[in-house]
Amino acid sequence: RGPSSHATFPARLHDILSRPDLSGVISWLDHGRAWRIIDQSAFINRVMPHYFSQSKIASFMRQVNGWGFARITRGDEVNAYYSEFFLRGKKSLVRFMERKPAVRDLLVPEPNFAEYEDLPPNPEVDPAS
Protein backbone atom coordinates (compact mmCIF):
# COMPACT_ATOMS: atom_id res chain seq x y z
CA ARG A 1 0.00 0.00 0.00
CA GLY A 2 1.09 3.57 -0.58
CA PRO A 3 1.27 6.40 1.93
CA SER A 4 -1.04 6.81 4.91
CA SER A 5 -4.72 6.96 4.10
CA HIS A 6 -4.79 10.06 6.33
CA ALA A 7 -2.68 12.01 3.85
CA THR A 8 -4.68 14.46 1.76
CA PHE A 9 -5.36 13.68 -1.87
CA PRO A 10 -2.80 16.27 -3.07
CA ALA A 11 -0.13 14.85 -0.72
CA ARG A 12 -0.71 11.32 -2.02
CA LEU A 13 -0.65 12.56 -5.61
CA HIS A 14 2.61 14.41 -4.93
CA ASP A 15 4.10 11.19 -3.52
CA ILE A 16 3.08 9.29 -6.65
CA LEU A 17 4.63 11.92 -8.91
CA SER A 18 7.85 11.69 -6.90
CA ARG A 19 8.29 8.00 -7.75
CA PRO A 20 10.68 7.54 -10.70
CA ASP A 21 9.33 4.03 -11.31
CA LEU A 22 5.93 5.54 -12.22
CA SER A 23 7.22 8.24 -14.58
CA GLY A 24 5.93 6.31 -17.60
CA VAL A 25 2.46 6.21 -16.04
CA ILE A 26 2.05 9.68 -14.48
CA SER A 27 4.63 12.42 -14.57
CA TRP A 28 5.47 16.05 -13.93
CA LEU A 29 5.90 18.15 -17.04
CA ASP A 30 9.50 19.26 -17.61
CA HIS A 31 9.02 22.62 -15.87
CA GLY A 32 7.59 20.94 -12.73
CA ARG A 33 4.51 23.14 -12.50
CA ALA A 34 1.97 20.70 -13.98
CA TRP A 35 1.47 16.94 -14.30
CA ARG A 36 -0.34 14.51 -16.56
CA ILE A 37 -1.37 10.88 -16.71
CA ILE A 38 0.63 9.28 -19.52
CA ASP A 39 -0.77 5.72 -19.45
CA GLN A 40 -4.33 5.70 -18.12
CA SER A 41 -4.66 1.91 -18.11
CA ALA A 42 -1.46 1.46 -16.10
CA PHE A 43 -2.53 4.28 -13.78
CA ILE A 44 -5.85 2.53 -13.06
CA ASN A 45 -4.24 -0.89 -12.55
CA ARG A 46 -0.88 -0.08 -10.96
CA VAL A 47 -1.36 3.17 -9.07
CA MET A 48 -4.96 3.61 -7.99
CA PRO A 49 -5.29 0.36 -5.99
CA HIS A 50 -2.24 1.29 -3.88
CA TYR A 51 -2.95 4.96 -3.23
CA PHE A 52 -6.69 5.60 -3.47
CA SER A 53 -9.86 3.98 -2.19
CA GLN A 54 -11.63 4.61 -5.49
CA SER A 55 -10.94 2.37 -8.47
CA LYS A 56 -12.56 4.36 -11.27
CA ILE A 57 -10.75 7.06 -13.21
CA ALA A 58 -13.89 9.25 -13.10
CA SER A 59 -13.74 9.23 -9.28
CA PHE A 60 -10.07 10.14 -9.38
CA MET A 61 -10.81 13.03 -11.76
CA ARG A 62 -13.58 14.28 -9.45
CA GLN A 63 -10.96 14.43 -6.70
CA VAL A 64 -8.56 16.29 -9.02
CA ASN A 65 -11.24 18.85 -9.82
CA GLY A 66 -12.49 19.02 -6.23
CA TRP A 67 -9.03 19.93 -4.99
CA GLY A 68 -8.87 22.86 -7.40
CA PHE A 69 -6.54 21.55 -10.09
CA ALA A 70 -7.09 23.28 -13.42
CA ARG A 71 -6.73 21.44 -16.73
CA ILE A 72 -4.68 22.86 -19.59
CA THR A 73 -6.91 22.78 -22.65
CA ARG A 74 -4.62 23.77 -25.52
CA GLY A 75 -1.05 23.72 -26.70
CA ASP A 76 1.69 21.17 -26.07
CA GLU A 77 0.60 20.65 -22.46
CA VAL A 78 -3.05 19.82 -23.21
CA ASN A 79 -4.69 17.58 -20.58
CA ALA A 80 -2.07 18.38 -17.95
CA TYR A 81 -3.23 19.69 -14.56
CA TYR A 82 -1.80 22.39 -12.35
CA SER A 83 -2.38 24.29 -9.11
CA GLU A 84 -0.42 27.18 -7.69
CA PHE A 85 0.32 25.11 -4.56
CA PHE A 86 1.25 21.90 -6.37
CA LEU A 87 4.85 22.12 -7.56
CA ARG A 88 7.58 19.53 -8.05
CA GLY A 89 9.94 19.44 -5.07
CA LYS A 90 7.66 21.62 -2.92
CA LYS A 91 5.33 19.11 -1.26
CA SER A 92 5.01 21.35 1.80
CA LEU A 93 2.86 23.74 -0.27
CA VAL A 94 0.02 21.20 -0.57
CA ARG A 95 -1.05 22.16 2.96
CA PHE A 96 -2.47 25.34 1.43
CA MET A 97 -4.73 23.40 -0.93
CA GLU A 98 -8.36 23.06 0.10
CA ARG A 99 -11.07 20.77 -1.13
CA LYS A 100 -13.88 22.74 -2.73
CA PRO A 101 -17.25 22.04 -1.15
CA ALA A 102 -19.61 19.90 -3.20
CA VAL A 103 -22.14 21.88 -5.20
CA ARG A 104 -24.94 20.46 -3.04
CA ASP A 105 -23.24 22.00 0.01
CA LEU A 106 -23.40 25.45 -1.60
CA LEU A 107 -27.11 25.30 -2.33
CA VAL A 108 -29.78 26.97 -0.24
CA PRO A 109 -30.88 24.71 2.63
CA GLU A 110 -33.89 22.52 1.94
CA PRO A 111 -37.17 24.21 2.82
CA ASN A 112 -39.29 23.02 5.71
CA PHE A 113 -42.64 22.62 3.92
CA ALA A 114 -44.44 22.27 7.27
CA GLU A 115 -43.89 26.01 7.66
CA TYR A 116 -45.64 26.78 4.34
CA GLU A 117 -49.33 27.23 3.73
CA ASP A 118 -50.92 24.25 1.95
CA LEU A 119 -51.72 24.75 -1.72
CA PRO A 120 -55.19 23.98 -3.05
CA PRO A 121 -55.66 20.46 -4.46
CA ASN A 122 -55.02 19.85 -8.15
CA PRO A 123 -58.48 19.40 -9.72
CA GLU A 124 -57.08 17.23 -12.53
CA VAL A 125 -55.71 14.73 -10.01
CA ASP A 126 -58.29 15.05 -7.25
CA PRO A 127 -61.69 15.71 -8.93
CA ALA A 128 -63.51 15.41 -5.56
CA SER A 129 -62.20 18.83 -4.57
mmCIF file of C-alpha atoms in Angstrom:
data_model
loop_
_atom_site.group_PDB
_atom_site.id
_atom_site.type_symbol
_atom_site.label_atom_id
_atom_site.label_comp_id
_atom_site.label_asym_id
_atom_site.label_seq_id
_atom_site.Cartn_x
_atom_site.Cartn_y
_atom_site.Cartn_z
ATOM 1 C CA ARG A 1 0.000 0.000 0.000
ATOM 2 C CA GLY A 2 1.091 3.570 -0.577
ATOM 3 C CA PRO A 3 1.269 6.405 1.933
ATOM 4 C CA SER A 4 -1.039 6.806 4.911
ATOM 5 C CA SER A 5 -4.718 6.962 4.103
ATOM 6 C CA HIS A 6 -4.794 10.061 6.334
ATOM 7 C CA ALA A 7 -2.679 12.012 3.848
ATOM 8 C CA THR A 8 -4.676 14.460 1.765
ATOM 9 C CA PHE A 9 -5.363 13.684 -1.866
ATOM 10 C CA PRO A 10 -2.796 16.271 -3.068
ATOM 11 C CA ALA A 11 -0.131 14.847 -0.717
ATOM 12 C CA ARG A 12 -0.711 11.316 -2.023
ATOM 13 C CA LEU A 13 -0.645 12.562 -5.614
ATOM 14 C CA HIS A 14 2.610 14.414 -4.932
ATOM 15 C CA ASP A 15 4.102 11.190 -3.523
ATOM 16 C CA ILE A 16 3.075 9.287 -6.655
ATOM 17 C CA LEU A 17 4.628 11.922 -8.913
ATOM 18 C CA SER A 18 7.852 11.695 -6.902
ATOM 19 C CA ARG A 19 8.289 8.001 -7.751
ATOM 20 C CA PRO A 20 10.675 7.544 -10.703
ATOM 21 C CA ASP A 21 9.327 4.028 -11.314
ATOM 22 C CA LEU A 22 5.930 5.541 -12.217
ATOM 23 C CA SER A 23 7.218 8.240 -14.578
ATOM 24 C CA GLY A 24 5.927 6.305 -17.602
ATOM 25 C CA VAL A 25 2.462 6.213 -16.045
ATOM 26 C CA ILE A 26 2.049 9.680 -14.485
ATOM 27 C CA SER A 27 4.628 12.425 -14.573
ATOM 28 C CA TRP A 28 5.473 16.045 -13.932
ATOM 29 C CA LEU A 29 5.901 18.147 -17.040
ATOM 30 C CA ASP A 30 9.500 19.259 -17.613
ATOM 31 C CA HIS A 31 9.015 22.624 -15.868
ATOM 32 C CA GLY A 32 7.595 20.943 -12.733
ATOM 33 C CA ARG A 33 4.506 23.139 -12.496
ATOM 34 C CA ALA A 34 1.974 20.695 -13.981
ATOM 35 C CA TRP A 35 1.471 16.944 -14.303
ATOM 36 C CA ARG A 36 -0.342 14.515 -16.559
ATOM 37 C CA ILE A 37 -1.371 10.885 -16.708
ATOM 38 C CA ILE A 38 0.634 9.277 -19.524
ATOM 39 C CA ASP A 39 -0.766 5.720 -19.451
ATOM 40 C CA GLN A 40 -4.328 5.701 -18.117
ATOM 41 C CA SER A 41 -4.658 1.913 -18.108
ATOM 42 C CA ALA A 42 -1.457 1.461 -16.104
ATOM 43 C CA PHE A 43 -2.527 4.279 -13.781
ATOM 44 C CA ILE A 44 -5.846 2.526 -13.056
ATOM 45 C CA ASN A 45 -4.240 -0.891 -12.550
ATOM 46 C CA ARG A 46 -0.875 -0.082 -10.960
ATOM 47 C CA VAL A 47 -1.356 3.175 -9.066
ATOM 48 C CA MET A 48 -4.956 3.613 -7.989
ATOM 49 C CA PRO A 49 -5.288 0.360 -5.988
ATOM 50 C CA HIS A 50 -2.239 1.290 -3.881
ATOM 51 C CA TYR A 51 -2.951 4.957 -3.234
ATOM 52 C CA PHE A 52 -6.695 5.602 -3.470
ATOM 53 C CA SER A 53 -9.857 3.984 -2.193
ATOM 54 C CA GLN A 54 -11.634 4.609 -5.489
ATOM 55 C CA SER A 55 -10.938 2.367 -8.465
ATOM 56 C CA LYS A 56 -12.558 4.361 -11.275
ATOM 57 C CA ILE A 57 -10.754 7.065 -13.214
ATOM 58 C CA ALA A 58 -13.892 9.253 -13.096
ATOM 59 C CA SER A 59 -13.742 9.228 -9.282
ATOM 60 C CA PHE A 60 -10.065 10.144 -9.379
ATOM 61 C CA MET A 61 -10.808 13.027 -11.760
ATOM 62 C CA ARG A 62 -13.583 14.282 -9.451
ATOM 63 C CA GLN A 63 -10.956 14.425 -6.703
ATOM 64 C CA VAL A 64 -8.558 16.286 -9.018
ATOM 65 C CA ASN A 65 -11.239 18.848 -9.820
ATOM 66 C CA GLY A 66 -12.490 19.016 -6.232
ATOM 67 C CA TRP A 67 -9.027 19.934 -4.990
ATOM 68 C CA GLY A 68 -8.871 22.864 -7.401
ATOM 69 C CA PHE A 69 -6.542 21.550 -10.090
ATOM 70 C CA ALA A 70 -7.085 23.279 -13.424
ATOM 71 C CA ARG A 71 -6.733 21.437 -16.731
ATOM 72 C CA ILE A 72 -4.678 22.856 -19.590
ATOM 73 C CA THR A 73 -6.914 22.777 -22.654
ATOM 74 C CA ARG A 74 -4.617 23.774 -25.521
ATOM 75 C CA GLY A 75 -1.051 23.717 -26.701
ATOM 76 C CA ASP A 76 1.691 21.167 -26.068
ATOM 77 C CA GLU A 77 0.604 20.653 -22.462
ATOM 78 C CA VAL A 78 -3.046 19.819 -23.208
ATOM 79 C CA ASN A 79 -4.688 17.582 -20.579
ATOM 80 C CA ALA A 80 -2.070 18.375 -17.955
ATOM 81 C CA TYR A 81 -3.228 19.689 -14.565
ATOM 82 C CA TYR A 82 -1.800 22.393 -12.348
ATOM 83 C CA SER A 83 -2.380 24.287 -9.115
ATOM 84 C CA GLU A 84 -0.417 27.183 -7.685
ATOM 85 C CA PHE A 85 0.320 25.112 -4.559
ATOM 86 C CA PHE A 86 1.253 21.895 -6.370
ATOM 87 C CA LEU A 87 4.852 22.118 -7.556
ATOM 88 C CA ARG A 88 7.578 19.525 -8.048
ATOM 89 C CA GLY A 89 9.944 19.442 -5.074
ATOM 90 C CA LYS A 90 7.664 21.617 -2.924
ATOM 91 C CA LYS A 91 5.335 19.109 -1.261
ATOM 92 C CA SER A 92 5.008 21.353 1.796
ATOM 93 C CA LEU A 93 2.857 23.740 -0.267
ATOM 94 C CA VAL A 94 0.023 21.204 -0.575
ATOM 95 C CA ARG A 95 -1.047 22.160 2.955
ATOM 96 C CA PHE A 96 -2.468 25.340 1.432
ATOM 97 C CA MET A 97 -4.730 23.399 -0.929
ATOM 98 C CA GLU A 98 -8.360 23.056 0.100
ATOM 99 C CA ARG A 99 -11.066 20.775 -1.135
ATOM 100 C CA LYS A 100 -13.877 22.742 -2.732
ATOM 101 C CA PRO A 101 -17.252 22.036 -1.154
ATOM 102 C CA ALA A 102 -19.609 19.896 -3.196
ATOM 103 C CA VAL A 103 -22.140 21.882 -5.200
ATOM 104 C CA ARG A 104 -24.935 20.464 -3.037
ATOM 105 C CA ASP A 105 -23.243 22.004 0.015
ATOM 106 C CA LEU A 106 -23.399 25.446 -1.599
ATOM 107 C CA LEU A 107 -27.110 25.297 -2.326
ATOM 108 C CA VAL A 108 -29.785 26.971 -0.238
ATOM 109 C CA PRO A 109 -30.877 24.707 2.627
ATOM 110 C CA GLU A 110 -33.893 22.517 1.941
ATOM 111 C CA PRO A 111 -37.168 24.213 2.819
ATOM 112 C CA ASN A 112 -39.294 23.016 5.705
ATOM 113 C CA PHE A 113 -42.639 22.619 3.921
ATOM 114 C CA ALA A 114 -44.437 22.265 7.268
ATOM 115 C CA GLU A 115 -43.893 26.011 7.658
ATOM 116 C CA TYR A 116 -45.635 26.782 4.342
ATOM 117 C CA GLU A 117 -49.326 27.233 3.731
ATOM 118 C CA ASP A 118 -50.915 24.250 1.954
ATOM 119 C CA LEU A 119 -51.721 24.746 -1.718
ATOM 120 C CA PRO A 120 -55.188 23.983 -3.054
ATOM 121 C CA PRO A 121 -55.656 20.464 -4.455
ATOM 122 C CA ASN A 122 -55.025 19.853 -8.149
ATOM 123 C CA PRO A 123 -58.485 19.403 -9.716
ATOM 124 C CA GLU A 124 -57.084 17.225 -12.526
ATOM 125 C CA VAL A 125 -55.705 14.735 -10.012
ATOM 126 C CA ASP A 126 -58.293 15.048 -7.247
ATOM 127 C CA PRO A 127 -61.686 15.709 -8.930
ATOM 128 C CA ALA A 128 -63.511 15.415 -5.564
ATOM 129 C CA SER A 129 -62.203 18.832 -4.572
#
